[in-house]
mmCIF file of C-alpha atoms in Angstrom:
data_model
loop_
_atom_site.group_PDB
_atom_site.id
_atom_site.type_symbol
_atom_site.label_atom_id
_atom_site.label_comp_id
_atom_site.label_asym_id
_atom_site.label_seq_id
_atom_site.Cartn_x
_atom_site.Cartn_y
_atom_site.Cartn_z
ATOM 1 C CA MET A 1 129.123 67.246 113.096
ATOM 2 C CA SER A 2 129.013 70.565 114.835
ATOM 3 C CA LYS A 3 125.898 71.963 115.456
ATOM 4 C CA GLY A 4 125.545 75.727 113.466
ATOM 5 C CA ILE A 5 125.691 78.957 115.257
ATOM 6 C CA LEU A 6 121.971 81.080 115.238
ATOM 7 C CA ILE A 7 123.176 84.619 114.571
ATOM 8 C CA VAL A 8 120.586 87.425 114.941
ATOM 9 C CA VAL A 9 121.420 90.195 113.291
ATOM 10 C CA SER A 10 119.632 93.872 113.908
ATOM 11 C CA ALA A 11 120.109 97.020 112.212
ATOM 12 C CA PRO A 12 118.772 100.508 111.677
ATOM 13 C CA SER A 13 117.156 101.161 108.061
ATOM 14 C CA GLY A 14 120.027 102.647 105.876
ATOM 15 C CA CYS A 15 123.092 100.470 107.739
ATOM 16 C CA GLY A 16 123.992 98.683 104.823
ATOM 17 C CA LYS A 17 122.894 95.468 106.721
ATOM 18 C CA GLY A 18 121.448 93.978 103.487
ATOM 19 C CA THR A 19 124.737 94.368 101.667
ATOM 20 C CA ILE A 20 126.968 93.098 104.217
ATOM 21 C CA LEU A 21 124.534 89.732 104.784
ATOM 22 C CA SER A 22 124.730 89.299 100.935
ATOM 23 C CA GLU A 23 128.528 89.232 100.436
ATOM 24 C CA VAL A 24 128.159 86.365 103.745
ATOM 25 C CA LEU A 25 125.614 84.400 102.499
ATOM 26 C CA LYS A 26 127.770 83.705 99.507
ATOM 27 C CA ASP A 27 129.525 81.272 102.016
ATOM 28 C CA GLU A 28 127.591 78.135 102.047
ATOM 29 C CA LYS A 29 128.134 77.369 105.708
ATOM 30 C CA PHE A 30 125.294 80.264 106.263
ATOM 31 C CA TYR A 31 121.888 79.935 105.616
ATOM 32 C CA TYR A 32 119.261 83.078 105.850
ATOM 33 C CA SER A 33 116.148 82.002 108.033
ATOM 34 C CA VAL A 34 113.043 82.952 105.680
ATOM 35 C CA SER A 35 110.162 84.646 107.948
ATOM 36 C CA ALA A 36 106.511 83.355 107.949
ATOM 37 C CA THR A 37 103.610 85.583 107.665
ATOM 38 C CA THR A 38 99.928 85.689 107.115
ATOM 39 C CA ARG A 39 99.948 88.484 104.618
ATOM 40 C CA SER A 40 98.971 87.846 100.863
ATOM 41 C CA PRO A 41 101.902 87.157 98.561
ATOM 42 C CA ARG A 42 102.773 90.414 96.377
ATOM 43 C CA THR A 43 103.607 90.186 92.732
ATOM 44 C CA GLY A 44 106.829 88.246 92.222
ATOM 45 C CA GLU A 45 107.333 86.906 95.589
ATOM 46 C CA ALA A 46 107.555 83.001 96.195
ATOM 47 C CA ASP A 47 106.521 81.126 98.843
ATOM 48 C CA GLY A 48 109.377 79.980 100.684
ATOM 49 C CA VAL A 49 112.100 82.713 99.583
ATOM 50 C CA ASN A 50 110.664 85.891 100.137
ATOM 51 C CA TYR A 51 108.300 84.447 103.064
ATOM 52 C CA HIS A 52 106.499 81.383 104.255
ATOM 53 C CA PHE A 53 103.083 82.382 103.413
ATOM 54 C CA LEU A 54 100.252 80.683 106.040
ATOM 55 C CA THR A 55 96.990 81.309 106.696
ATOM 56 C CA HIS A 56 95.938 83.048 109.897
ATOM 57 C CA GLU A 57 95.042 79.519 111.544
ATOM 58 C CA GLN A 58 98.289 78.446 110.223
ATOM 59 C CA PHE A 59 100.056 81.140 112.040
ATOM 60 C CA VAL A 60 97.885 80.973 115.274
ATOM 61 C CA GLU A 61 98.353 77.199 115.662
ATOM 62 C CA ARG A 62 102.152 77.111 115.398
ATOM 63 C CA ILE A 63 101.831 80.219 118.037
ATOM 64 C CA ASN A 64 100.307 77.677 120.052
ATOM 65 C CA ASN A 65 102.199 74.588 119.889
ATOM 66 C CA ASP A 66 105.416 76.601 120.362
ATOM 67 C CA GLY A 67 106.245 76.552 116.917
ATOM 68 C CA MET A 68 107.708 80.023 116.574
ATOM 69 C CA LEU A 69 110.917 81.616 117.850
ATOM 70 C CA GLU A 70 109.188 84.959 118.085
ATOM 71 C CA TYR A 71 106.228 87.064 116.435
ATOM 72 C CA ALA A 72 104.640 90.005 116.047
ATOM 73 C CA GLU A 73 101.836 91.223 114.779
ATOM 74 C CA TYR A 74 101.830 94.195 112.153
ATOM 75 C CA CYS A 75 98.849 96.182 110.332
ATOM 76 C CA GLY A 76 96.581 93.382 110.990
ATOM 77 C CA ASN A 77 98.967 90.527 109.633
ATOM 78 C CA TYR A 78 101.477 88.105 111.801
ATOM 79 C CA TYR A 79 105.126 88.171 110.884
ATOM 80 C CA GLY A 80 107.459 85.530 112.732
ATOM 81 C CA THR A 81 110.187 83.164 112.814
ATOM 82 C CA PRO A 82 109.496 79.604 112.475
ATOM 83 C CA LYS A 83 111.296 77.559 114.963
ATOM 84 C CA LYS A 84 111.481 74.257 113.126
ATOM 85 C CA GLU A 85 113.445 75.181 110.134
ATOM 86 C CA VAL A 86 115.885 77.260 112.174
ATOM 87 C CA TYR A 87 116.762 74.062 113.961
ATOM 88 C CA ASP A 88 116.706 71.737 111.254
ATOM 89 C CA LYS A 89 119.516 74.112 109.841
ATOM 90 C CA LEU A 90 121.477 74.303 112.837
ATOM 91 C CA SER A 91 121.301 70.464 113.184
ATOM 92 C CA GLU A 92 122.864 70.434 109.584
ATOM 93 C CA GLY A 93 125.719 72.376 110.812
ATOM 94 C CA LYS A 94 124.545 75.547 108.905
ATOM 95 C CA ASN A 95 124.843 78.932 110.528
ATOM 96 C CA VAL A 96 121.678 80.092 110.708
ATOM 97 C CA ILE A 97 121.036 84.275 110.384
ATOM 98 C CA LEU A 98 117.885 85.914 111.513
ATOM 99 C CA GLU A 99 117.764 89.334 110.388
ATOM 100 C CA ILE A 100 115.091 90.664 112.599
ATOM 101 C CA GLU A 101 114.142 93.862 114.221
ATOM 102 C CA VAL A 102 114.796 94.865 117.968
ATOM 103 C CA GLN A 103 112.043 93.715 119.632
ATOM 104 C CA GLY A 104 111.988 90.044 118.197
ATOM 105 C CA ALA A 105 115.652 89.749 118.849
ATOM 106 C CA MET A 106 114.783 90.584 122.493
ATOM 107 C CA GLN A 107 112.222 87.908 122.353
ATOM 108 C CA ILE A 108 114.448 85.389 120.877
ATOM 109 C CA LYS A 109 117.136 86.413 123.747
ATOM 110 C CA LYS A 110 114.977 85.099 126.236
ATOM 111 C CA LYS A 111 114.270 81.646 124.045
ATOM 112 C CA CYS A 112 117.831 81.340 122.917
ATOM 113 C CA PRO A 113 120.444 82.839 125.234
ATOM 114 C CA GLU A 114 123.006 80.568 123.275
ATOM 115 C CA ALA A 115 122.639 82.388 119.952
ATOM 116 C CA VAL A 116 124.974 85.129 118.965
ATOM 117 C CA PHE A 117 123.457 88.540 118.808
ATOM 118 C CA VAL A 118 125.019 91.317 116.310
ATOM 119 C CA PHE A 119 124.009 94.711 115.880
ATOM 120 C CA ILE A 120 124.903 96.706 112.668
ATOM 121 C CA ALA A 121 125.401 100.275 113.574
ATOM 122 C CA PRO A 122 125.807 103.501 111.094
ATOM 123 C CA PRO A 123 129.237 105.420 112.346
ATOM 124 C CA SER A 124 127.147 108.384 113.302
ATOM 125 C CA ILE A 125 123.541 109.475 113.131
ATOM 126 C CA GLN A 126 124.538 112.593 110.686
ATOM 127 C CA GLU A 127 126.427 109.576 107.936
ATOM 128 C CA LEU A 128 122.812 107.815 108.464
ATOM 129 C CA LYS A 129 120.702 110.832 107.325
ATOM 130 C CA ARG A 130 123.394 111.181 104.725
ATOM 131 C CA ARG A 131 123.093 107.591 103.329
ATOM 132 C CA LEU A 132 119.035 108.088 103.711
ATOM 133 C CA ASN A 133 119.189 111.393 101.809
ATOM 134 C CA LYS A 134 121.798 110.102 99.176
ATOM 135 C CA ARG A 135 118.852 107.490 98.242
ATOM 136 C CA GLY A 136 116.628 109.738 96.968
ATOM 137 C CA THR A 137 113.396 107.448 97.510
ATOM 138 C CA GLU A 138 111.891 109.168 100.879
ATOM 139 C CA SER A 139 110.521 112.411 101.629
ATOM 140 C CA ASP A 140 112.389 114.398 104.277
ATOM 141 C CA GLU A 141 109.682 113.725 106.404
ATOM 142 C CA VAL A 142 110.025 109.913 106.211
ATOM 143 C CA ILE A 143 113.983 110.273 106.355
ATOM 144 C CA GLN A 144 113.648 112.249 109.704
ATOM 145 C CA GLN A 145 111.347 109.285 110.830
ATOM 146 C CA ARG A 146 113.745 106.784 110.355
ATOM 147 C CA VAL A 147 116.648 108.746 111.963
ATOM 148 C CA SER A 148 114.375 109.019 115.093
ATOM 149 C CA GLU A 149 113.683 104.939 114.614
ATOM 150 C CA ALA A 150 117.296 104.388 114.032
ATOM 151 C CA ALA A 151 118.299 106.461 117.644
ATOM 152 C CA HIS A 152 115.822 104.453 119.299
ATOM 153 C CA GLU A 153 117.116 101.017 117.915
ATOM 154 C CA ILE A 154 120.305 102.156 118.574
ATOM 155 C CA SER A 155 119.982 102.487 122.060
ATOM 156 C CA PHE A 156 119.271 98.725 122.484
ATOM 157 C CA ALA A 157 122.793 97.851 121.070
ATOM 158 C CA SER A 158 124.587 97.306 124.299
ATOM 159 C CA GLN A 159 122.334 94.562 124.748
ATOM 160 C CA TYR A 160 123.728 92.643 121.886
ATOM 161 C CA ASP A 161 127.109 90.632 122.015
ATOM 162 C CA TYR A 162 128.612 92.647 119.333
ATOM 163 C CA VAL A 163 128.235 95.840 117.416
ATOM 164 C CA VAL A 164 129.463 96.028 113.930
ATOM 165 C CA VAL A 165 129.884 99.420 112.905
ATOM 166 C CA ASN A 166 129.577 100.150 109.006
ATOM 167 C CA ALA A 167 132.002 102.981 107.985
ATOM 168 C CA GLU A 168 133.739 101.195 105.521
ATOM 169 C CA LEU A 169 131.564 98.215 103.681
ATOM 170 C CA GLU A 170 134.718 95.738 103.591
ATOM 171 C CA GLU A 171 135.530 96.070 107.033
ATOM 172 C CA ALA A 172 132.303 96.015 108.471
ATOM 173 C CA ILE A 173 131.870 92.414 106.365
ATOM 174 C CA SER A 174 134.846 91.254 107.858
ATOM 175 C CA ASP A 175 134.374 92.255 111.142
ATOM 176 C CA PHE A 176 131.051 90.076 110.927
ATOM 177 C CA ARG A 177 133.065 87.464 109.915
ATOM 178 C CA SER A 178 135.084 87.608 112.894
ATOM 179 C CA VAL A 179 132.469 87.558 115.295
ATOM 180 C CA VAL A 180 131.277 84.306 113.783
ATOM 181 C CA ARG A 181 134.704 82.807 113.580
ATOM 182 C CA ALA A 182 135.061 83.811 117.428
ATOM 183 C CA GLN A 183 131.715 81.630 117.983
ATOM 184 C CA GLU A 184 133.060 79.143 116.551
ATOM 185 C CA LEU A 185 136.643 78.798 118.335
ATOM 186 C CA LYS A 186 134.630 79.185 121.600
ATOM 187 C CA SER A 187 135.361 76.515 123.909
ATOM 188 C CA GLU A 188 131.784 74.913 123.865
ATOM 189 C CA SER A 189 131.909 74.879 120.328
ATOM 190 C CA GLN A 190 134.702 73.021 120.242
ATOM 191 C CA LYS A 191 133.654 70.199 122.621
ATOM 192 C CA ASN A 192 133.044 67.527 120.141
ATOM 193 C CA PHE A 193 136.721 68.228 119.003
ATOM 194 C CA ILE A 194 138.019 67.965 122.466
ATOM 195 C CA ASP A 195 136.054 64.693 123.352
ATOM 196 C CA GLU A 196 137.499 63.160 120.405
ATOM 197 C CA VAL A 197 141.171 64.267 121.355
ATOM 198 C CA LEU A 198 140.820 63.045 124.678
ATOM 199 C CA LYS A 199 139.163 59.523 123.590
ATOM 200 C CA ASN A 200 142.534 59.006 121.453
ATOM 201 C CA ALA A 201 144.857 60.157 123.983
#
């Protein structure tokens, strides 16, 4: 069985990342990696679905045992990507999607250079601002803050392998799938197939 591909996805808020990934994840060959956290579950959240909820001690133990692909501390709580779950799914042949912010992605790039890094970008900052305003859920001040954060995140896009511009949703979904397909067809991904052909030559 071919090993799955680790796909690291980052995008500023308002780029439609969630919508793109929800479509991609309808295909059973993809698996969405659930992050771990030390914060308490919120109402309606389930362990292993929204997060893997760990105690502070459990999380620190994983850090000390190199059990996290990446982690960060935010507002007094740890958040991170459990290594074992990711590698178990990859060995099952699943393409594992890590939806992660830029700093975490850069940590993973050092540990897993074989991973595919995809940045989902808006067609323009103006369009991003329009989409955030259209939500009608945040104040002008918060929207301006998100736009500034987005500009900072976009400055890292050149460090990713692929940039998918979400101007038209269907096209962006198609582009994302094309990225994964291109990776599957790379010669190193096809090594088992090549070996099998040569064995029977």
